């Protein structure tokens, strides 16, 4: 028995020494086997490196004869591949969780703690991790039993240990029939113990930075047989030192194996004084970790060898790293290759999604040493949405998630649909479902969907028939196929039957055909194509594991789907080995010192990342682990928090010592969400001890500065050039003093010269984008004529839209763009419902020759409910009867209408005006407001006036018009002037054309439709004073009546009948209905919203000018992007077209049409015009 310890810190070349010993032994003993054992994840690259190094020294003869370079799992295969043990079913991590779940269910009555936690998220995962640790540490059932009888163990720990012992014991009994990575090592140890297969062999452990307890047991078994064992340990000295916290785990390995060797009388040799692996100018890095006081070693750091970079965010940070690698390769091709570069990070959470686009842009080949999760594959999304359909009972959003995975598709006439036809059918159906509110039971109940009301299918247009056919295909697919699957699963008594049902369902619905078609996509890489085979095989393996473990147990859809989904989400695709010349991107956890990386970038070095906060996933706490491992003196790790802290410290140490020549540390100053990051304490330590400056890189090149940081591939350089030229253009928009630096001018000239030789549409478009201005082009007359025709028929809202923002008018009424219909009650629909309800109520009174004053409150409510019941039969209002929430909304709307009618009834008791009519149309079958625009073109204004009130007087009538509003509206003359509020004036103009000459219009008003309820805070001191309790109701009613008063304008015709509008005003005071009042002298108050007849005529003329002006501009093709702005209110506030307009007030070409909030004398201004 002989063991050689190769000891040295991470800056020493351990691999070189192992290689020297190997070469020497191969020369002296070529006939016996030589096993080089390396970490599993590096076995392929290590084998290649060893053979290349040996062959370079002309040692070809042993190449494949007696030299074996293997990982430990491959070593198991080497000796056990023909044994029954090795070929037993292998359980994945999720499979082991399934097994533990089954064990807990079978022993539920004995498990007081675990039976309660079985459904807690993460419980099975933590338990599986604990069981795995127990296996590795060699804990037995007897160890648990000893603890349960100890008096120094608290009761809570005993309960946990009791449950754990039962589960672990059951697991150990099942384990011989199954296999996993740990079991394979245990089987190898058992095999070596019985078979002397390593006699006279030479063993070399190379590249291990640490060993666990199970690996230590394997080393001991090897040590007993082998002729010589060589083991490389990252260690400063075999003797105790202050740095034991860094090398504690490896020191334990050394001491444990030394004692073991001495026990068997073997020889021990310590090999030190290794050659340096890294540049002497980086030696100071080693001192940071080994010594607390390193001021005397500052000369061991050359500042140019270490750089610290800060960037604005993770994207800029990685972009900088990629560009620097590219620059170093381009500028020194004889010195660097891509394989000389390594990028490390503690975690790639902030980087994984940007690696591919950044390295593609910079044109740098890379290998991302991270197994990609399967949770982004369509099959995973299919299973998740399938389970959600079952769990949430056919929610439409879950159904369309499933359909869009395209994993299974319907058959038409016995054949699967063409994929483009299927996508079109899904899209059409989604619009249909949103429009008609299809959800839940409506997908699967026996009644068919109503595609057309009172219309035969043959009488529909061809387009509508096509839509219905597509919708029917998707509907029946869900109703017949998916529903049947769930029905069959629910009928399954046992797990194996259910698994068979799901498997056959997928096969029968063409999943393998779909996978074959998906793999043929031209934009997929070979790796992406291979992923379809990998995930299907893994899915089948999961089903097999499920059947193996739960076989004849009763079946639960929830348990089954949860386990399978979790199994895929936690699984990774197998990696394809890297090419010969690629940048390696890896984690600090996977550091290998054997590779000759000249340049290492450690990214993401923030204070909360490196060093990392340690969190244990072990089910047992430190005290419980100490108790369990107390008798295991040979164990070097006990799953304690201190073990994890030491591992973290060692991991960081090794990461810093990987590079042979240069180290770059970087961190983002901010997260993507804008939260500030602090640099790692290691960065601060380097900065302070060695005066290394932190260089800021913000990915924002400045046109007057040097270009070196921003040059790279053609795409990368062009991207930076565009940023510079945009900045240059924006700065010189105001000030022409800026100049491009010589470097950026040279870059611009390069691309100009490049385009003279090469016709590259992509680069041409990118450079032309600099001249792009977000300004719509005026429509030519041909296009304007096609869009609008010669004559315009416009509503008031369309005119107001034009004056709010011309471009929105073009999008909405020219191109007729709109959001897709959804089964919901929009604000517009709510307003229409109010209008229809009020209109039908008034018309029913007229039709029956009834008077509103004769109606009781119950009569009003019954009539409203009767009208409402008829309205909700209409398709547009069916949503109001679709759910409890919508029924409540309908009742609330009805209540508002009831209150409006009651208040109207009360108002009519103090005024002589009566409701004449509602929903009065103009401009549809008449030419009330039709204007000539010149060139044979006309504009006709049409609309519907909500209500017209009439007051009969001696020899004439006076009229008021009322416009219902669902929100509060106040007359605003500035908005009237600018065309933003044209409704009342236009309605007044229309009525003015219709009435007799001897009749007059008194005013136009807004009525806010609301359900006012007084709270205590509404009750002012004035309201609560000067009256007794008996008059409280009276006062509240008067106040409530004022809440439903009109706002608008009145026209003073100097007539006595103006005073008849509110008979309650006697000795002066304000009207409780209209916006006017009288002083005690009989004059109008200052707050009265009354205009003269002259002022009224000025408004009519100005309003007509606005109509004609808008008509001319629309037909001439004007479509400026000019949203108005008054104070903080803009024409974009409620626009649904903002994403199309891309209006940005920061752009010099995008400006609001800023309007004054008020005009001093609007009537004088109109008159002067």
Short mmCIF file of N, CA and C in Angstrom, two decimals, residues 530-607:
data_model
loop_
_atom_site.label_atom_id
_atom_site.label_comp_id
_atom_site.label_asym_id
_atom_site.label_seq_id
_atom_site.Cartn_x
_atom_site.Cartn_y
_atom_site.Cartn_z
N UNK A 530 -32.14 17.75 -31.41
CA UNK A 530 -31.90 16.61 -30.52
C UNK A 530 -32.73 16.71 -29.24
N UNK A 531 -33.09 17.91 -28.85
CA UNK A 531 -33.85 18.10 -27.61
C UNK A 531 -35.24 17.47 -27.69
N UNK A 532 -35.82 17.39 -28.88
CA UNK A 532 -37.13 16.74 -29.01
C UNK A 532 -37.04 15.26 -28.64
N UNK A 533 -35.96 14.59 -29.11
CA UNK A 533 -35.77 13.18 -28.76
C UNK A 533 -35.49 13.03 -27.27
N UNK A 534 -34.67 13.93 -26.74
CA UNK A 534 -34.30 13.83 -25.32
C UNK A 534 -35.51 13.98 -24.41
N UNK A 535 -36.36 14.98 -24.67
CA UNK A 535 -37.48 15.21 -23.76
C UNK A 535 -38.52 14.11 -23.87
N UNK A 536 -38.71 13.57 -25.08
CA UNK A 536 -39.66 12.47 -25.22
C UNK A 536 -39.16 11.23 -24.48
N UNK A 537 -37.89 10.94 -24.65
CA UNK A 537 -37.33 9.76 -23.96
C UNK A 537 -37.39 9.95 -22.44
N UNK A 538 -37.10 11.15 -22.00
CA UNK A 538 -37.14 11.41 -20.56
C UNK A 538 -38.58 11.32 -20.04
N UNK A 539 -39.52 11.83 -20.82
CA UNK A 539 -40.94 11.74 -20.44
C UNK A 539 -41.36 10.28 -20.29
N UNK A 540 -40.96 9.46 -21.24
CA UNK A 540 -41.29 8.03 -21.17
C UNK A 540 -40.62 7.39 -19.95
N UNK A 541 -39.36 7.79 -19.67
CA UNK A 541 -38.68 7.26 -18.48
C UNK A 541 -39.42 7.63 -17.20
N UNK A 542 -39.94 8.87 -17.15
CA UNK A 542 -40.71 9.29 -15.98
C UNK A 542 -41.97 8.45 -15.82
N UNK A 543 -42.64 8.17 -16.94
CA UNK A 543 -43.83 7.31 -16.88
C UNK A 543 -43.46 5.92 -16.37
N UNK A 544 -42.32 5.42 -16.87
CA UNK A 544 -41.87 4.09 -16.41
C UNK A 544 -41.59 4.10 -14.90
N UNK A 545 -40.90 5.15 -14.44
CA UNK A 545 -40.62 5.26 -13.01
C UNK A 545 -41.90 5.34 -12.20
N UNK A 546 -42.86 6.08 -12.70
CA UNK A 546 -44.13 6.22 -12.00
C UNK A 546 -44.83 4.86 -11.86
N UNK A 547 -44.82 4.10 -12.96
CA UNK A 547 -45.45 2.78 -12.92
C UNK A 547 -44.67 1.85 -11.99
N UNK A 548 -43.34 1.92 -12.07
CA UNK A 548 -42.51 1.06 -11.22
C UNK A 548 -42.80 1.28 -9.74
N UNK A 549 -42.98 2.53 -9.36
CA UNK A 549 -43.12 2.87 -7.94
C UNK A 549 -44.57 2.75 -7.46
N UNK A 550 -45.52 3.26 -8.27
CA UNK A 550 -46.91 3.31 -7.81
C UNK A 550 -47.80 2.20 -8.39
N UNK A 551 -47.28 1.49 -9.35
CA UNK A 551 -47.91 0.41 -10.09
C UNK A 551 -49.39 0.15 -9.76
N UNK A 552 -49.66 -0.55 -8.65
CA UNK A 552 -51.02 -0.98 -8.33
C UNK A 552 -51.69 -0.11 -7.27
N UNK A 553 -51.12 1.07 -7.02
CA UNK A 553 -51.75 1.98 -6.08
C UNK A 553 -52.92 2.71 -6.74
N UNK A 554 -53.85 3.19 -5.92
CA UNK A 554 -54.99 3.93 -6.46
C UNK A 554 -54.48 5.21 -7.14
N UNK A 555 -55.17 5.59 -8.20
CA UNK A 555 -54.69 6.68 -9.06
C UNK A 555 -55.31 8.01 -8.68
N UNK A 556 -54.48 9.05 -8.70
CA UNK A 556 -54.93 10.43 -8.48
C UNK A 556 -54.38 11.30 -9.61
N UNK A 557 -55.27 11.95 -10.35
CA UNK A 557 -54.82 12.82 -11.45
C UNK A 557 -53.91 13.93 -10.92
N UNK A 558 -54.31 14.52 -9.78
CA UNK A 558 -53.51 15.62 -9.22
C UNK A 558 -52.09 15.17 -8.89
N UNK A 559 -51.97 14.02 -8.22
CA UNK A 559 -50.64 13.52 -7.86
C UNK A 559 -49.84 13.17 -9.11
N UNK A 560 -50.46 12.50 -10.05
CA UNK A 560 -49.77 12.06 -11.26
C UNK A 560 -49.26 13.24 -12.08
N UNK A 561 -50.14 14.20 -12.37
CA UNK A 561 -49.75 15.33 -13.21
C UNK A 561 -48.70 16.19 -12.50
N UNK A 562 -48.85 16.39 -11.20
CA UNK A 562 -47.87 17.20 -10.45
C UNK A 562 -46.49 16.58 -10.52
N UNK A 563 -46.42 15.27 -10.36
CA UNK A 563 -45.12 14.59 -10.36
C UNK A 563 -44.48 14.63 -11.74
N UNK A 564 -45.25 14.35 -12.80
CA UNK A 564 -44.70 14.34 -14.16
C UNK A 564 -44.24 15.74 -14.56
N UNK A 565 -45.04 16.75 -14.23
CA UNK A 565 -44.68 18.13 -14.57
C UNK A 565 -43.40 18.54 -13.82
N UNK A 566 -43.35 18.18 -12.54
CA UNK A 566 -42.15 18.51 -11.77
C UNK A 566 -40.94 17.75 -12.32
N UNK A 567 -41.17 16.52 -12.74
CA UNK A 567 -40.09 15.71 -13.29
C UNK A 567 -39.46 16.35 -14.51
N UNK A 568 -40.29 16.95 -15.37
CA UNK A 568 -39.75 17.61 -16.56
C UNK A 568 -39.12 18.96 -16.22
N UNK A 569 -39.76 19.70 -15.31
CA UNK A 569 -39.25 21.04 -14.99
C UNK A 569 -37.88 21.00 -14.32
N UNK A 570 -37.61 19.92 -13.57
CA UNK A 570 -36.33 19.82 -12.87
C UNK A 570 -35.28 19.05 -13.67
N UNK A 571 -35.61 18.68 -14.88
CA UNK A 571 -34.69 17.88 -15.71
C UNK A 571 -33.94 18.77 -16.68
N UNK A 572 -32.76 18.31 -17.07
CA UNK A 572 -31.89 19.08 -17.96
C UNK A 572 -31.57 18.25 -19.21
N UNK A 573 -31.35 18.97 -20.30
CA UNK A 573 -30.88 18.31 -21.52
C UNK A 573 -29.42 17.92 -21.36
N UNK A 574 -29.04 16.82 -22.00
CA UNK A 574 -27.63 16.43 -22.01
C UNK A 574 -26.84 17.41 -22.86
N UNK A 575 -25.64 17.70 -22.42
CA UNK A 575 -24.79 18.64 -23.12
C UNK A 575 -23.99 17.96 -24.23
N UNK A 576 -23.83 18.67 -25.34
CA UNK A 576 -22.91 18.23 -26.39
C UNK A 576 -21.54 18.82 -26.05
N UNK A 577 -20.47 18.01 -26.05
CA UNK A 577 -19.14 18.52 -25.66
C UNK A 577 -18.74 19.73 -26.49
N UNK A 578 -17.96 20.63 -25.90
CA UNK A 578 -17.56 21.85 -26.61
C UNK A 578 -16.64 21.56 -27.79
N UNK A 579 -16.63 22.52 -28.73
CA UNK A 579 -15.72 22.42 -29.87
C UNK A 579 -14.30 22.77 -29.39
N UNK A 580 -13.34 22.63 -30.30
CA UNK A 580 -11.94 22.82 -29.93
C UNK A 580 -11.61 24.26 -29.59
N UNK A 581 -12.27 25.22 -30.24
CA UNK A 581 -11.90 26.61 -30.01
C UNK A 581 -13.15 27.44 -29.73
N UNK A 582 -13.54 27.47 -28.48
CA UNK A 582 -14.69 28.25 -28.03
C UNK A 582 -14.39 28.89 -26.69
N UNK A 583 -15.02 30.04 -26.45
CA UNK A 583 -14.97 30.64 -25.12
C UNK A 583 -15.81 29.76 -24.19
N UNK A 584 -15.27 29.44 -23.04
CA UNK A 584 -15.99 28.63 -22.06
C UNK A 584 -16.74 29.56 -21.10
N UNK A 585 -18.04 29.30 -20.92
CA UNK A 585 -18.86 30.05 -19.96
C UNK A 585 -19.34 29.05 -18.91
N UNK A 586 -18.94 29.26 -17.67
CA UNK A 586 -19.23 28.26 -16.64
C UNK A 586 -19.51 28.96 -15.31
N UNK A 587 -19.73 28.16 -14.28
CA UNK A 587 -19.99 28.72 -12.94
C UNK A 587 -18.77 28.51 -12.05
N UNK A 588 -18.71 29.29 -11.01
CA UNK A 588 -17.58 29.16 -10.07
C UNK A 588 -17.58 27.79 -9.41
N UNK A 589 -18.74 27.15 -9.37
CA UNK A 589 -18.84 25.82 -8.75
C UNK A 589 -18.12 24.77 -9.59
N UNK A 590 -18.00 25.01 -10.89
CA UNK A 590 -17.44 24.02 -11.80
C UNK A 590 -16.03 24.37 -12.27
N UNK A 591 -15.30 25.05 -11.41
CA UNK A 591 -13.94 25.47 -11.77
C UNK A 591 -13.02 24.26 -11.92
N UNK A 592 -12.19 24.29 -12.97
CA UNK A 592 -11.16 23.27 -13.16
C UNK A 592 -9.82 23.97 -13.37
N UNK A 593 -8.86 23.66 -12.53
CA UNK A 593 -7.56 24.33 -12.60
C UNK A 593 -6.65 23.74 -13.68
N UNK A 594 -7.02 22.58 -14.21
CA UNK A 594 -6.13 21.92 -15.17
C UNK A 594 -6.11 22.58 -16.53
N UNK A 595 -7.22 23.25 -16.90
CA UNK A 595 -7.26 23.89 -18.21
C UNK A 595 -6.40 25.14 -18.23
N UNK A 596 -5.80 25.40 -19.35
CA UNK A 596 -4.84 26.51 -19.45
C UNK A 596 -5.53 27.80 -19.90
N UNK A 597 -6.41 28.32 -19.07
CA UNK A 597 -7.09 29.57 -19.41
C UNK A 597 -6.16 30.75 -19.13
N UNK A 598 -5.89 31.52 -20.16
CA UNK A 598 -5.01 32.68 -20.00
C UNK A 598 -5.77 33.88 -19.43
N UNK A 599 -7.04 33.98 -19.82
CA UNK A 599 -7.83 35.16 -19.47
C UNK A 599 -9.13 34.69 -18.82
N UNK A 600 -9.42 35.17 -17.61
CA UNK A 600 -10.64 34.78 -16.92
C UNK A 600 -11.42 36.05 -16.54
N UNK A 601 -12.71 36.04 -16.88
CA UNK A 601 -13.62 37.09 -16.46
C UNK A 601 -14.58 36.51 -15.41
N UNK A 602 -14.64 37.12 -14.25
CA UNK A 602 -15.63 36.73 -13.25
C UNK A 602 -16.67 37.84 -13.21
N UNK A 603 -17.89 37.52 -13.65
CA UNK A 603 -18.93 38.53 -13.78
C UNK A 603 -19.94 38.41 -12.63
N UNK A 604 -20.75 39.45 -12.49
CA UNK A 604 -21.79 39.44 -11.46
C UNK A 604 -21.26 39.49 -10.05
N UNK A 605 -20.10 40.14 -9.85
CA UNK A 605 -19.46 40.15 -8.54
C UNK A 605 -20.06 41.25 -7.64
N UNK A 606 -21.30 41.02 -7.25
CA UNK A 606 -21.96 41.93 -6.32
C UNK A 606 -21.85 41.41 -4.90
N UNK A 607 -22.19 42.24 -3.94
CA UNK A 607 -22.00 41.88 -2.53
C UNK A 607 -22.89 40.72 -2.10
#
